[in-house]
Amino acid sequence: MNSLFTYLPDLEGEELMYINTIISDMSESQIQQFAMMYRSRRKEPQMILLLTLVGALGIAGINRFILGQIGMGILYLLTWGLCGIGIIIDLVNYKKLTTSYNQRQAFEVANMMRMMGA
Amino acid sequence: MGSNLVVTEKDSQYTELTRFRQTAYGIIHTKLPAVKPLNLLLVYRARMKLRLPFEAWMWIAALLGLAILGPWLDGRASFCIPSVLGSALGFDFCWGCGLGRSITKAFHGDLLGSWNDHPLGMFAILTLLVRIITLIHQSLKDPS
């Protein structure tokens, strides 16, 4: 728990909970490695919010591209975020979008480490 | 002898009634036969407990609303926020306009009209369906 805060100090809420469950059976060095790999893949919710606001100016959908949703990104880009509706949804929902993306990345990193270790 | 007979008659009536009740109870409460798609759907519903994320509800509502209410809404309401804001602020351009009508026409089978209103109507339906299915899958994998 303490070591987690030294490596990933900016976690909070739901993210902190699932990271805790993932690293619960890891050793200290494994936690360090996990934290490094997770940090490089993690996306900041604030960045997604800013990109959504950029979308309100006309270039919508960058946030969806960055979160790996190519189809939604193309749709947003070519329709100005579904005529503004999608942008509002993303403004409300940016935290959940980022958290679910980060969660998937965390599980992927943990799986990768398990495969490399075995 | 006689009293015995009466008792058994009553008994049989009673058992018939209970049997009937039991079968009725059984019909209502029995587990459904192992039809794979139906079972899958029921498992989905039971595990989902209608705890889909906000985004999924929004897309489902949008698609259903456009499919069902679309013909009625046509000409009565505009959901295009850029063009509504634009008409207030004095500019008028939005490359998303016509998408709602396009989706409605695609749902009602008028593919050519859909393409003419907005070329991306059918693409939008497909993408949103994929997104909804992805969201349902995620919420089934880890309900949070």
mmCIF file of C-alpha atoms in Angstrom:
data_model
loop_
_atom_site.group_PDB
_atom_site.id
_atom_site.type_symbol
_atom_site.label_atom_id
_atom_site.label_comp_id
_atom_site.label_asym_id
_atom_site.label_seq_id
_atom_site.Cartn_x
_atom_site.Cartn_y
_atom_site.Cartn_z
ATOM 1 C CA MET A 1 0.000 0.000 0.000
ATOM 2 C CA ASN A 2 2.737 2.438 0.998
ATOM 3 C CA SER A 3 4.977 1.375 -1.859
ATOM 4 C CA LEU A 4 2.060 1.873 -4.246
ATOM 5 C CA PHE A 5 1.850 5.508 -3.226
ATOM 6 C CA THR A 6 5.554 6.027 -3.831
ATOM 7 C CA TYR A 7 5.291 4.691 -7.379
ATOM 8 C CA LEU A 8 1.795 5.871 -8.368
ATOM 9 C CA PRO A 9 1.042 8.885 -6.190
ATOM 10 C CA ASP A 10 -1.798 10.316 -8.264
ATOM 11 C CA LEU A 11 -4.288 7.475 -7.953
ATOM 12 C CA GLU A 12 -7.650 7.979 -6.336
ATOM 13 C CA GLY A 13 -11.111 6.449 -6.026
ATOM 14 C CA GLU A 14 -12.041 3.573 -8.272
ATOM 15 C CA GLU A 15 -8.648 3.443 -9.937
ATOM 16 C CA LEU A 16 -6.891 3.034 -6.594
ATOM 17 C CA MET A 17 -9.249 0.163 -5.747
ATOM 18 C CA TYR A 18 -8.615 -1.908 -8.844
ATOM 19 C CA ILE A 19 -4.882 -1.257 -8.807
ATOM 20 C CA ASN A 20 -4.850 -2.465 -5.202
ATOM 21 C CA THR A 21 -6.615 -5.690 -6.136
ATOM 22 C CA ILE A 22 -4.194 -6.256 -9.017
ATOM 23 C CA ILE A 23 -0.988 -5.738 -7.021
ATOM 24 C CA SER A 24 -2.210 -7.486 -3.870
ATOM 25 C CA ASP A 25 -0.170 -10.635 -4.610
ATOM 26 C CA MET A 26 2.901 -8.965 -6.111
ATOM 27 C CA SER A 27 6.353 -8.567 -4.608
ATOM 28 C CA GLU A 28 7.993 -5.177 -4.144
ATOM 29 C CA SER A 29 10.041 -5.329 -7.359
ATOM 30 C CA GLN A 30 7.022 -6.570 -9.294
ATOM 31 C CA ILE A 31 4.996 -3.633 -8.006
ATOM 32 C CA GLN A 32 7.745 -1.309 -9.157
ATOM 33 C CA GLN A 33 7.783 -2.839 -12.632
ATOM 34 C CA PHE A 34 3.993 -2.800 -12.831
ATOM 35 C CA ALA A 35 3.884 0.845 -11.804
ATOM 36 C CA MET A 36 6.402 1.816 -14.474
ATOM 37 C CA MET A 37 4.539 0.022 -17.244
ATOM 38 C CA TYR A 38 1.144 1.238 -16.054
ATOM 39 C CA ARG A 39 2.314 4.847 -15.857
ATOM 40 C CA SER A 40 3.443 4.761 -19.456
ATOM 41 C CA ARG A 41 0.050 3.488 -20.640
ATOM 42 C CA ARG A 42 -2.219 5.409 -18.317
ATOM 43 C CA LYS A 43 -4.268 8.397 -19.571
ATOM 44 C CA GLU A 44 -5.057 11.420 -17.451
ATOM 45 C CA PRO A 45 -8.788 12.218 -17.106
ATOM 46 C CA GLN A 46 -7.941 15.920 -17.359
ATOM 47 C CA MET A 47 -6.354 15.372 -20.774
ATOM 48 C CA ILE A 48 -9.493 13.617 -22.019
ATOM 49 C CA LEU A 49 -11.623 16.490 -20.695
ATOM 50 C CA LEU A 50 -9.453 19.046 -22.471
ATOM 51 C CA LEU A 51 -9.578 17.110 -25.735
ATOM 52 C CA THR A 52 -13.376 16.930 -25.432
ATOM 53 C CA LEU A 53 -13.449 20.706 -25.030
ATOM 54 C CA VAL A 54 -11.226 21.021 -28.118
ATOM 55 C CA GLY A 55 -13.873 18.914 -29.840
ATOM 56 C CA ALA A 56 -16.477 21.547 -28.994
ATOM 57 C CA LEU A 57 -14.476 23.951 -31.186
ATOM 58 C CA GLY A 58 -14.914 21.724 -34.231
ATOM 59 C CA ILE A 59 -12.327 18.930 -34.182
ATOM 60 C CA ALA A 60 -14.306 16.396 -32.166
ATOM 61 C CA GLY A 61 -13.355 12.817 -31.508
ATOM 62 C CA ILE A 62 -9.661 13.110 -30.578
ATOM 63 C CA ASN A 63 -10.533 11.910 -27.079
ATOM 64 C CA ARG A 64 -12.152 8.802 -28.542
ATOM 65 C CA PHE A 65 -9.154 8.107 -30.776
ATOM 66 C CA ILE A 66 -6.805 8.415 -27.792
ATOM 67 C CA LEU A 67 -8.954 6.009 -25.777
ATOM 68 C CA GLY A 68 -8.666 3.462 -28.582
ATOM 69 C CA GLN A 69 -12.205 3.796 -29.939
ATOM 70 C CA ILE A 70 -11.378 4.283 -33.623
ATOM 71 C CA GLY A 71 -14.903 3.904 -34.971
ATOM 72 C CA MET A 72 -16.379 6.379 -32.500
ATOM 73 C CA GLY A 73 -13.495 8.742 -33.230
ATOM 74 C CA ILE A 74 -14.203 8.752 -36.957
ATOM 75 C CA LEU A 75 -17.924 9.214 -36.338
ATOM 76 C CA TYR A 76 -17.338 12.132 -33.966
ATOM 77 C CA LEU A 77 -14.796 13.776 -36.279
ATOM 78 C CA LEU A 78 -17.054 13.643 -39.331
ATOM 79 C CA THR A 79 -20.289 14.714 -37.603
ATOM 80 C CA TRP A 80 -18.985 17.299 -35.096
ATOM 81 C CA GLY A 81 -19.517 14.909 -32.206
ATOM 82 C CA LEU A 82 -22.954 13.750 -33.354
ATOM 83 C CA CYS A 83 -24.095 17.371 -33.618
ATOM 84 C CA GLY A 84 -22.851 18.254 -30.150
ATOM 85 C CA ILE A 85 -24.776 15.530 -28.328
ATOM 86 C CA GLY A 86 -21.770 13.244 -28.124
ATOM 87 C CA ILE A 87 -19.553 16.056 -26.888
ATOM 88 C CA ILE A 88 -21.949 16.749 -24.016
ATOM 89 C CA ILE A 89 -22.072 13.042 -23.185
ATOM 90 C CA ASP A 90 -18.272 12.954 -23.118
ATOM 91 C CA LEU A 91 -18.085 16.079 -20.957
ATOM 92 C CA VAL A 92 -20.342 14.393 -18.415
ATOM 93 C CA ASN A 93 -18.695 11.017 -18.771
ATOM 94 C CA TYR A 94 -14.984 11.747 -19.272
ATOM 95 C CA LYS A 95 -13.908 10.280 -15.955
ATOM 96 C CA LYS A 96 -15.692 6.962 -16.480
ATOM 97 C CA LEU A 97 -14.339 6.708 -20.028
ATOM 98 C CA THR A 98 -10.774 7.245 -18.838
ATOM 99 C CA THR A 99 -11.129 4.934 -15.855
ATOM 100 C CA SER A 100 -12.428 2.035 -17.903
ATOM 101 C CA TYR A 101 -9.611 2.526 -20.420
ATOM 102 C CA ASN A 102 -6.998 2.645 -17.647
ATOM 103 C CA GLN A 103 -8.482 -0.412 -16.004
ATOM 104 C CA ARG A 104 -8.161 -2.391 -19.228
ATOM 105 C CA GLN A 105 -4.541 -1.248 -19.572
ATOM 106 C CA ALA A 106 -3.795 -2.272 -15.977
ATOM 107 C CA PHE A 107 -5.199 -5.761 -16.528
ATOM 108 C CA GLU A 108 -3.243 -6.056 -19.761
ATOM 109 C CA VAL A 109 -0.011 -5.034 -18.042
ATOM 110 C CA ALA A 110 -0.638 -7.520 -15.223
ATOM 111 C CA ASN A 111 -1.304 -10.296 -17.737
ATOM 112 C CA MET A 112 1.845 -9.401 -19.657
ATOM 113 C CA MET A 113 3.919 -9.537 -16.475
ATOM 114 C CA ARG A 114 2.417 -12.897 -15.566
ATOM 115 C CA MET A 115 3.291 -14.273 -19.003
ATOM 116 C CA MET A 116 6.824 -12.902 -18.875
ATOM 117 C CA GLY A 117 7.354 -14.191 -15.359
ATOM 118 C CA ALA A 118 6.112 -17.700 -16.234
ATOM 119 C CA MET B 1 -66.282 -48.051 5.758
ATOM 120 C CA GLY B 2 -68.472 -45.187 4.612
ATOM 121 C CA SER B 3 -66.673 -42.587 6.582
ATOM 122 C CA ASN B 4 -63.412 -43.961 5.303
ATOM 123 C CA LEU B 5 -64.602 -43.558 1.716
ATOM 124 C CA VAL B 6 -65.641 -39.943 2.323
ATOM 125 C CA VAL B 7 -62.316 -39.190 3.854
ATOM 126 C CA THR B 8 -60.460 -40.663 0.918
ATOM 127 C CA GLU B 9 -62.663 -38.696 -1.498
ATOM 128 C CA LYS B 10 -61.887 -35.505 0.330
ATOM 129 C CA ASP B 11 -58.303 -36.605 0.444
ATOM 130 C CA SER B 12 -58.180 -37.163 -3.283
ATOM 131 C CA GLN B 13 -59.806 -33.805 -3.927
ATOM 132 C CA TYR B 14 -57.289 -32.218 -1.662
ATOM 133 C CA THR B 15 -54.384 -33.901 -3.327
ATOM 134 C CA GLU B 16 -55.726 -32.983 -6.750
ATOM 135 C CA LEU B 17 -56.012 -29.383 -5.696
ATOM 136 C CA THR B 18 -52.528 -29.348 -4.258
ATOM 137 C CA ARG B 19 -51.203 -31.102 -7.343
ATOM 138 C CA PHE B 20 -52.859 -28.469 -9.495
ATOM 139 C CA ARG B 21 -51.372 -25.756 -7.350
ATOM 140 C CA GLN B 22 -48.009 -27.410 -7.512
ATOM 141 C CA THR B 23 -48.105 -27.691 -11.272
ATOM 142 C CA ALA B 24 -49.215 -24.080 -11.567
ATOM 143 C CA TYR B 25 -46.380 -23.126 -9.253
ATOM 144 C CA GLY B 26 -44.113 -25.334 -11.289
ATOM 145 C CA ILE B 27 -45.114 -23.717 -14.558
ATOM 146 C CA ILE B 28 -44.439 -20.297 -13.145
ATOM 147 C CA HIS B 29 -41.301 -21.083 -11.198
ATOM 148 C CA THR B 30 -39.664 -23.854 -13.158
ATOM 149 C CA LYS B 31 -36.288 -23.273 -14.748
ATOM 150 C CA LEU B 32 -36.531 -22.759 -18.472
ATOM 151 C CA PRO B 33 -35.287 -25.565 -20.728
ATOM 152 C CA ALA B 34 -31.714 -25.389 -21.864
ATOM 153 C CA VAL B 35 -32.229 -23.440 -25.060
ATOM 154 C CA LYS B 36 -28.839 -21.888 -25.541
ATOM 155 C CA PRO B 37 -29.647 -18.393 -26.904
ATOM 156 C CA LEU B 38 -32.555 -17.907 -24.497
ATOM 157 C CA ASN B 39 -30.449 -19.049 -21.565
ATOM 158 C CA LEU B 40 -27.684 -16.730 -22.637
ATOM 159 C CA LEU B 41 -30.126 -13.831 -22.779
ATOM 160 C CA LEU B 42 -31.504 -14.657 -19.323
ATOM 161 C CA VAL B 43 -28.014 -14.956 -17.879
ATOM 162 C CA TYR B 44 -27.151 -11.625 -19.467
ATOM 163 C CA ARG B 45 -30.242 -10.011 -17.950
ATOM 164 C CA ALA B 46 -29.709 -11.547 -14.531
ATOM 165 C CA ARG B 47 -26.067 -10.591 -14.340
ATOM 166 C CA MET B 48 -26.576 -7.190 -15.868
ATOM 167 C CA LYS B 49 -29.277 -6.162 -13.371
ATOM 168 C CA LEU B 50 -29.759 -3.090 -15.583
ATOM 169 C CA ARG B 51 -26.504 -1.648 -14.311
ATOM 170 C CA LEU B 52 -25.271 -0.399 -17.635
ATOM 171 C CA PRO B 53 -23.092 2.699 -17.710
ATOM 172 C CA PHE B 54 -24.630 6.074 -18.448
ATOM 173 C CA GLU B 55 -23.097 6.165 -21.905
ATOM 174 C CA ALA B 56 -24.751 2.909 -22.989
ATOM 175 C CA TRP B 57 -28.171 4.173 -21.858
ATOM 176 C CA MET B 58 -27.651 7.379 -23.812
ATOM 177 C CA TRP B 59 -26.801 5.574 -27.061
ATOM 178 C CA ILE B 60 -29.653 3.091 -26.628
ATOM 179 C CA ALA B 61 -32.076 5.937 -25.963
ATOM 180 C CA ALA B 62 -30.774 7.881 -28.953
ATOM 181 C CA LEU B 63 -31.094 4.978 -31.387
ATOM 182 C CA LEU B 64 -34.506 3.866 -30.072
ATOM 183 C CA GLY B 65 -35.775 7.432 -30.001
ATOM 184 C CA LEU B 66 -34.704 8.089 -33.566
ATOM 185 C CA ALA B 67 -36.122 4.769 -34.753
ATOM 186 C CA ILE B 68 -39.510 5.165 -33.053
ATOM 187 C CA LEU B 69 -40.061 8.909 -32.664
ATOM 188 C CA GLY B 70 -38.014 9.945 -35.675
ATOM 189 C CA PRO B 71 -40.833 10.467 -38.234
ATOM 190 C CA TRP B 72 -42.794 12.492 -35.680
ATOM 191 C CA LEU B 73 -39.770 14.586 -34.682
ATOM 192 C CA ASP B 74 -38.846 15.416 -38.280
ATOM 193 C CA GLY B 75 -39.381 19.150 -38.729
ATOM 194 C CA ARG B 76 -40.510 19.693 -35.148
ATOM 195 C CA ALA B 77 -37.259 19.621 -33.241
ATOM 196 C CA SER B 78 -33.589 20.019 -34.005
ATOM 197 C CA PHE B 79 -30.996 18.377 -31.820
ATOM 198 C CA CYS B 80 -28.093 19.956 -33.630
ATOM 199 C CA ILE B 81 -26.481 22.084 -30.935
ATOM 200 C CA PRO B 82 -23.910 23.785 -33.224
ATOM 201 C CA SER B 83 -26.563 24.993 -35.651
ATOM 202 C CA VAL B 84 -28.990 26.077 -32.897
ATOM 203 C CA LEU B 85 -26.161 28.009 -31.232
ATOM 204 C CA GLY B 86 -25.024 29.193 -34.637
ATOM 205 C CA SER B 87 -28.395 30.657 -35.590
ATOM 206 C CA ALA B 88 -28.316 32.546 -32.281
ATOM 207 C CA LEU B 89 -24.767 33.741 -32.830
ATOM 208 C CA GLY B 90 -25.088 34.431 -36.543
ATOM 209 C CA PHE B 91 -23.278 31.642 -38.331
ATOM 210 C CA ASP B 92 -24.776 28.607 -39.968
ATOM 211 C CA PHE B 93 -22.665 25.597 -40.689
ATOM 212 C CA CYS B 94 -22.588 22.135 -39.182
ATOM 213 C CA TRP B 95 -21.378 19.052 -40.999
ATOM 214 C CA GLY B 96 -23.360 16.782 -38.682
ATOM 215 C CA CYS B 97 -26.776 18.062 -39.677
ATOM 216 C CA GLY B 98 -29.123 15.555 -41.251
ATOM 217 C CA LEU B 99 -27.665 12.700 -39.235
ATOM 218 C CA GLY B 100 -30.841 12.219 -37.184
ATOM 219 C CA ARG B 101 -33.064 12.122 -40.253
ATOM 220 C CA SER B 102 -30.574 9.834 -41.942
ATOM 221 C CA ILE B 103 -30.632 7.371 -39.030
ATOM 222 C CA THR B 104 -34.439 7.422 -38.953
ATOM 223 C CA LYS B 105 -34.648 6.690 -42.675
ATOM 224 C CA ALA B 106 -32.111 3.897 -42.382
ATOM 225 C CA PHE B 107 -34.170 2.294 -39.613
ATOM 226 C CA HIS B 108 -37.274 2.521 -41.798
ATOM 227 C CA GLY B 109 -35.546 0.889 -44.751
ATOM 228 C CA ASP B 110 -35.022 3.956 -46.962
ATOM 229 C CA LEU B 111 -31.289 3.484 -47.509
ATOM 230 C CA LEU B 112 -31.014 5.858 -50.484
ATOM 231 C CA GLY B 113 -32.788 8.655 -48.613
ATOM 232 C CA SER B 114 -30.593 7.928 -45.623
ATOM 233 C CA TRP B 115 -27.478 8.318 -47.759
ATOM 234 C CA ASN B 116 -28.802 11.562 -49.264
ATOM 235 C CA ASP B 117 -29.574 13.114 -45.867
ATOM 236 C CA HIS B 118 -26.183 12.232 -44.418
ATOM 237 C CA PRO B 119 -23.795 9.639 -45.842
ATOM 238 C CA LEU B 120 -22.760 8.515 -42.368
ATOM 239 C CA GLY B 121 -26.219 7.530 -41.046
ATOM 240 C CA MET B 122 -25.751 3.806 -41.489
ATOM 241 C CA PHE B 123 -22.135 4.000 -40.307
ATOM 242 C CA ALA B 124 -23.385 5.825 -37.201
ATOM 243 C CA ILE B 125 -25.914 3.080 -36.436
ATOM 244 C CA LEU B 126 -23.257 0.393 -36.820
ATOM 245 C CA THR B 127 -20.668 2.224 -34.732
ATOM 246 C CA LEU B 128 -23.118 2.997 -31.957
ATOM 247 C CA LEU B 129 -24.327 -0.619 -31.891
ATOM 248 C CA VAL B 130 -20.733 -1.830 -31.633
ATOM 249 C CA ARG B 131 -20.113 0.662 -28.837
ATOM 250 C CA ILE B 132 -23.258 -0.431 -26.957
ATOM 251 C CA ILE B 133 -22.257 -4.091 -27.239
ATOM 252 C CA THR B 134 -18.739 -3.275 -26.057
ATOM 253 C CA LEU B 135 -20.105 -1.402 -23.043
ATOM 254 C CA ILE B 136 -22.439 -4.285 -22.163
ATOM 255 C CA HIS B 137 -19.538 -6.716 -22.434
ATOM 256 C CA GLN B 138 -17.356 -4.601 -20.171
ATOM 257 C CA SER B 139 -20.048 -4.206 -17.539
ATOM 258 C CA LEU B 140 -20.603 -7.975 -17.592
ATOM 259 C CA LYS B 141 -16.899 -8.707 -17.169
ATOM 260 C CA ASP B 142 -16.496 -6.516 -14.116
ATOM 261 C CA PRO B 143 -19.730 -5.061 -12.736
ATOM 262 C CA SER B 144 -18.692 -1.929 -10.873
#
